[in-house]
XYZ file of C-alpha atoms in Angstrom:
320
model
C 3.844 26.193 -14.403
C 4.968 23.399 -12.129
C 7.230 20.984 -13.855
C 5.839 17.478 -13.899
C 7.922 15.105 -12.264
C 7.620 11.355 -11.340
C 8.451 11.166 -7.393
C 7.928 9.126 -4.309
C 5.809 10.052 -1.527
C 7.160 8.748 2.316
C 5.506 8.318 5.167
C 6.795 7.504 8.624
C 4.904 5.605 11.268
C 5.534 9.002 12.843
C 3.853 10.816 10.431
C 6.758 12.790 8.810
C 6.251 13.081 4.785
C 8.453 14.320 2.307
C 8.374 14.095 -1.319
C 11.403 13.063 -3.364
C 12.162 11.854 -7.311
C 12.127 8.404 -8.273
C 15.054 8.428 -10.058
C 16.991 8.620 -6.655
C 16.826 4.674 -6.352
C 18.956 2.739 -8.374
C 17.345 -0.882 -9.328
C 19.444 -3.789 -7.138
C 18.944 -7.203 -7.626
C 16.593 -9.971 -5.573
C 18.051 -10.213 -2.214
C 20.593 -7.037 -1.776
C 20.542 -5.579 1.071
C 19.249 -2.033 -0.070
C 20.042 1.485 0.886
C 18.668 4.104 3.399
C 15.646 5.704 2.287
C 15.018 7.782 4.903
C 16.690 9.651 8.181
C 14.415 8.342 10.983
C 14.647 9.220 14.700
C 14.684 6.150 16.953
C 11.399 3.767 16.705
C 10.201 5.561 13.805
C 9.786 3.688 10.672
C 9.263 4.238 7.257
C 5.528 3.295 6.921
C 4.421 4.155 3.148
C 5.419 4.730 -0.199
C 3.359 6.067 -2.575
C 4.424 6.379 -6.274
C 2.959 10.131 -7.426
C 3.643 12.983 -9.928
C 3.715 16.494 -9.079
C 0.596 16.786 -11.074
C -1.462 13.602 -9.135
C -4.162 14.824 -6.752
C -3.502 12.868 -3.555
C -6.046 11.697 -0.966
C -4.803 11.164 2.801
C -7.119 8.507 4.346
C -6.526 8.541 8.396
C -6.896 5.936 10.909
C -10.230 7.708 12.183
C -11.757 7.453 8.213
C -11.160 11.045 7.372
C -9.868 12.392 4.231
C -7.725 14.871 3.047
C -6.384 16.067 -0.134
C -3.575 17.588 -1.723
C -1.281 18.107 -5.025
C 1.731 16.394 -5.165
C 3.559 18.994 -5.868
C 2.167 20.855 -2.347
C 4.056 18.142 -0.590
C 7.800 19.135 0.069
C 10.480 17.929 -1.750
C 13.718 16.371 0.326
C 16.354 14.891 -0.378
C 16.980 11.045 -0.331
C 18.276 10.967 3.108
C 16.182 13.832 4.340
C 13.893 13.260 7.617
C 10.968 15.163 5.759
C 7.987 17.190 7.411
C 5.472 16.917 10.190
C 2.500 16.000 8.163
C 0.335 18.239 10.731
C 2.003 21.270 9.050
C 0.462 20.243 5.832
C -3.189 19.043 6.964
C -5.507 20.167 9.318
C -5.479 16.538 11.788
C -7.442 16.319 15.226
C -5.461 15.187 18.157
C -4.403 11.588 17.997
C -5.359 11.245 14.258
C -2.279 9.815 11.801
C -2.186 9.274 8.457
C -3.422 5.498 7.700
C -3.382 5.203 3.899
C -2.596 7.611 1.080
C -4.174 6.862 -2.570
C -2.933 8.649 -5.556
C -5.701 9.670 -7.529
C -4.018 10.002 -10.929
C -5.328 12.414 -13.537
C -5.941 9.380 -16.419
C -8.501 7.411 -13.787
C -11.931 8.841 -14.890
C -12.603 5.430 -15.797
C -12.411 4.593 -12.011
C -15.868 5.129 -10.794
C -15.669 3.533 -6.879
C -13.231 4.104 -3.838
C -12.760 0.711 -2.093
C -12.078 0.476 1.401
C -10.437 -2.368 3.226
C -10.394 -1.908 7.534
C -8.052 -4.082 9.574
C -10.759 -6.172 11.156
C -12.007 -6.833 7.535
C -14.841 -4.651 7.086
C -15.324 -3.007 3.204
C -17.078 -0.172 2.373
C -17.598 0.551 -1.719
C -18.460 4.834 -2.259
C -18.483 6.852 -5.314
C -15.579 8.374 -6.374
C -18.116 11.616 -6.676
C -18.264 12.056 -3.258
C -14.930 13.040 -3.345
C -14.542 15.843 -5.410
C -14.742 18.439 -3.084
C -12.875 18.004 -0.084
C -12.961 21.099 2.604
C -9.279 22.220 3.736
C -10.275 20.156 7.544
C -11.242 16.790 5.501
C -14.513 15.004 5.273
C -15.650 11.681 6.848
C -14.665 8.580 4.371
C -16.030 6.046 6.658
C -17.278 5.157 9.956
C -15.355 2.593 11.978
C -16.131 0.228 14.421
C -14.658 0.268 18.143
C -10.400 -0.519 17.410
C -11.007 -0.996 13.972
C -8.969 1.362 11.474
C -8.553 1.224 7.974
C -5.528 -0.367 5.829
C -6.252 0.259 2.260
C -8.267 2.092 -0.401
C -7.949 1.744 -3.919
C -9.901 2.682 -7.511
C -12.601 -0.148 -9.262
C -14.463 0.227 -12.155
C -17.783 -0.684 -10.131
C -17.314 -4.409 -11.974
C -14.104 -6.009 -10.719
C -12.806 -8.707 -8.511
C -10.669 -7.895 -5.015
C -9.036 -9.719 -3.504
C -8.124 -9.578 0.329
C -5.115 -11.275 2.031
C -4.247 -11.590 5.960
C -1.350 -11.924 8.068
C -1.800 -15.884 8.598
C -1.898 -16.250 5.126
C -5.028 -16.768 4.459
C -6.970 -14.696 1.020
C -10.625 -14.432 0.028
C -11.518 -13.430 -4.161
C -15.256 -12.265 -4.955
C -16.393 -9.531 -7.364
C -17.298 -5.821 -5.639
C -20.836 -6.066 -6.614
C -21.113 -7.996 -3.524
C -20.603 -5.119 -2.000
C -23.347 -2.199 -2.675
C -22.222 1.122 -3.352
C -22.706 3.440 -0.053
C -22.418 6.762 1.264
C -19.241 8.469 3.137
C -20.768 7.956 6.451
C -21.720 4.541 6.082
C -19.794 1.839 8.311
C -19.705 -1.192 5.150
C -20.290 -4.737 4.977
C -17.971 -8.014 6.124
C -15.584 -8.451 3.449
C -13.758 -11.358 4.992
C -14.271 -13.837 7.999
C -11.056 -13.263 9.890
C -9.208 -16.497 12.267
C -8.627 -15.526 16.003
C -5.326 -13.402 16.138
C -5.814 -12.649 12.360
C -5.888 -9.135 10.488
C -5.695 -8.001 7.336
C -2.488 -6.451 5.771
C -3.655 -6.094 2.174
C -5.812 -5.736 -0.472
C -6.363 -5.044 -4.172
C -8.123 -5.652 -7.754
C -7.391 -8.866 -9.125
C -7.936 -9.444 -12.978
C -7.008 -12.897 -14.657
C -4.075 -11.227 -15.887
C -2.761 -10.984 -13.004
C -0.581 -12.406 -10.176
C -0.902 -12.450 -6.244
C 2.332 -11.032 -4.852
C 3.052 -11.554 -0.936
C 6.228 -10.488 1.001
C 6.539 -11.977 4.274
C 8.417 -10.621 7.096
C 11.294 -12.069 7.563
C 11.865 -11.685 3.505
C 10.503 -14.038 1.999
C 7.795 -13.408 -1.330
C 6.221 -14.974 -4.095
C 4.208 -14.493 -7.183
C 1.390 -16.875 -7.876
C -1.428 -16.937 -10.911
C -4.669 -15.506 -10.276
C -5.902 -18.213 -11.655
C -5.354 -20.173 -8.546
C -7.695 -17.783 -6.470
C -11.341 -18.923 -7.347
C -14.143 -16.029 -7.402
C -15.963 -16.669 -4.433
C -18.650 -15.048 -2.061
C -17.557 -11.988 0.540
C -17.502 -13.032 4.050
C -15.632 -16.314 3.722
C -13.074 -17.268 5.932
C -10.544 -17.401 2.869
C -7.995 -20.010 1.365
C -4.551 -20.667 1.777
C -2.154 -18.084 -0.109
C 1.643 -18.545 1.611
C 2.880 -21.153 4.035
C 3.603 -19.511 6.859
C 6.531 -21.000 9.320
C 8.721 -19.762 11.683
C 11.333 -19.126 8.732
C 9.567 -16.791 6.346
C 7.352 -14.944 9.475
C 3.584 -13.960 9.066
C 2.640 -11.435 5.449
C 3.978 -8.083 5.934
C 1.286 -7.479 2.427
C -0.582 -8.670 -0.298
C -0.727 -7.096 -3.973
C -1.228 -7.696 -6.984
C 0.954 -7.352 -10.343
C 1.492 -8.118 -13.797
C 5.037 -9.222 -13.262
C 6.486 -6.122 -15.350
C 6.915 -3.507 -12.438
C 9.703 -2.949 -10.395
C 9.275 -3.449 -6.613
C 10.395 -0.909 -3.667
C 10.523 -2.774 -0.289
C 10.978 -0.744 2.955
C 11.984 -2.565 6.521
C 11.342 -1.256 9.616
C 14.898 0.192 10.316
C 14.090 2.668 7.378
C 15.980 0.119 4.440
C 14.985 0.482 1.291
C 15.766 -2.122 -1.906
C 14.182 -1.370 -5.503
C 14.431 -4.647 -7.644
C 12.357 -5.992 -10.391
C 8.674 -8.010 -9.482
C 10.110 -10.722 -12.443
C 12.788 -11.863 -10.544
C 10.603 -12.992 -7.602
C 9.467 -16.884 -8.665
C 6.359 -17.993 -9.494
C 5.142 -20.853 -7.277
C 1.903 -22.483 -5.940
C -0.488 -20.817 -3.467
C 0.603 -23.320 0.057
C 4.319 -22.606 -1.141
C 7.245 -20.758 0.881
C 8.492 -18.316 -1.361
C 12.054 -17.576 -1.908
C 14.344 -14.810 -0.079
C 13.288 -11.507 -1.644
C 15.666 -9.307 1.060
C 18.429 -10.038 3.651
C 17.601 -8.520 6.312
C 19.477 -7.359 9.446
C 19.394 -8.924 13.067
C 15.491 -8.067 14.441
C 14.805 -5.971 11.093
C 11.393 -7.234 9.470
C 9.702 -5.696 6.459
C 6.462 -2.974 7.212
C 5.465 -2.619 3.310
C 6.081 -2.705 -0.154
C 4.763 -1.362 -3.512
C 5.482 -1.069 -7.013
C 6.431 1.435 -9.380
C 7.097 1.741 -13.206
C 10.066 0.181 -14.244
C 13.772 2.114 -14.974
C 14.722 1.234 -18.358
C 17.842 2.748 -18.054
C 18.621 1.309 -15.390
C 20.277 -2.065 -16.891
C 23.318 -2.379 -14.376
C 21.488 -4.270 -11.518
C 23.808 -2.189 -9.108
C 24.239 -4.763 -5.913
C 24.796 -2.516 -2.763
């Protein structure tokens, strides 16, 4: 009886979530300056954005590699503006755990056999997506982590595909999750890559030859680049070149990739949103610059970005 509805899940940095509908952003065009997402109290941030129906089961991976689950339509809905909800009042979190990384487990992806996890320090862990299925009310253990290690990102794999993993110097490494044996909940994983003194990883995804390697830098800047360009290689390595990185475009704020058809929703730290299309972001080299993807305000830098489905009705390229 609940009416299925495409929406937006938010998360702060301070762990306030709300739930609102995607048609409340209105497509703008590359480098607007966007609109407020979110009402954030001072030094919070907008931290994730997670495209979800009502209907989507959602899994909330924390930074001490629990999980949790819940409907979409058991999260809240606020308005645009709205601060949203303590998450704590939703899910059952120990002291000093935060939500690290929310995955939407869509109800069309019993193709998707494997959870892969990516952890900051650039550990991966492949599990079945079996293990799962039954998650008590006070979470399970996804994964064990290493001293001041936490994980970034999870996503769904067939149990045959290629990831990719990008870092904040710019650096990516490409091999094929078989490299990577399947394991249980509890297990700690393997080195997935070889990270630079200083480095870390801030993103990670399947990669098809279809594709293309998006990365937003931040101070703005982004770029879409053929996955054709990343060779297939073994885990571990300590990665090629995927963005120049200078003191004008900043270190990667992410790494994704897209197909070049999906629109794009960009959050800065000061709570700004901007929704534009992923086509009109150019297509350059790996060692390139990018081009300005957001202006942003005086000590504002983007936190994260991620795509959603496209608003074909949306044809007036509004320009806040």
């Amino acid at each position: 009886l609940i009416p299925e509805e495409e929406s937006v899940i938010l998360l702060t940095s301070e762990n306030y979530i709300k739930r609102t509908l995607l048609a409340d952003y209105r497509r703008q065009n590359r480098g607007g300056k966007g609109k407020r997402g979110m009402t954030t109290k001072d030094q919070d941030i907008i931290d994730q954005l997670i495209p979800a129906s009502t209907h989507d089961w959602l899994l909330f991976f924390t930074n001490k590699g629990r999980v949790y689950r819940l409907k979409g339509y058991e999260i809240p809905e606020y308005g645009r503006t709205a601060k949203g909800l303590p998450v704590v009042n939703l899910l059952k979190l120990d002291e000093g755990e935060t939500i690290q990384t929310i995955i939407n487990v869509q109800q069309d992806s019993s193709n998707h056999s494997y959870l892969f996890f990516t952890t900051r320090l650039g550990m991966v862990k492949r599990t079945s997506v079996t293990e799962f299925a039954n998650i008590r009310q006070n979470g399970l253990k996804a994964l064990n982590l290493k001293d001041e290690d936490e994980l970034i990102n999870v996503f769904l794999t067939d149990g045959a595909a290629d990831v990719i993993i990008g870092t904040k110097f710019g650096y990516s490494v490409r091999f094929n999750e078989t490299a990577v044996r399947s394991m249980s909940r509890g297990a700690t994983g393997v080195r997935g890559v070889n990270l630079r003194d200083g480095d870390q990883v801030v993103g990670a995804g399947v990669i098809t030859e279809a594709d293309e390697v998006l990365v937003i830098t931040e101070k703005g800047y982004g770029k879409r680049t053929l996955a054709s360009e990343y060779p297939t290689k073994g885990r571990g390595g300590k990665g090629i070149k995927t963005a120049n990185i200078t003191d004008k475009n900043g270190p990667l704020a992410g790494l994704m990739t897209v197909t070049g058809e999906e629109d794009l929703m960009i959050i800065t730290n000061t709570g700004v949103i901007i929704r534009t299309s992923v086509a009109n972001i150019s297509q350059t080299g790996r060692s390139t610059l990018g081009v300005k993807v957001m202006r942003l305000d005086q000590n504002a830098q983007i936190v994260t970005f991620t795509t959603v489905a496209p608003d074909a009705k949306d044809d007036e390229e509004e320009v806040e």
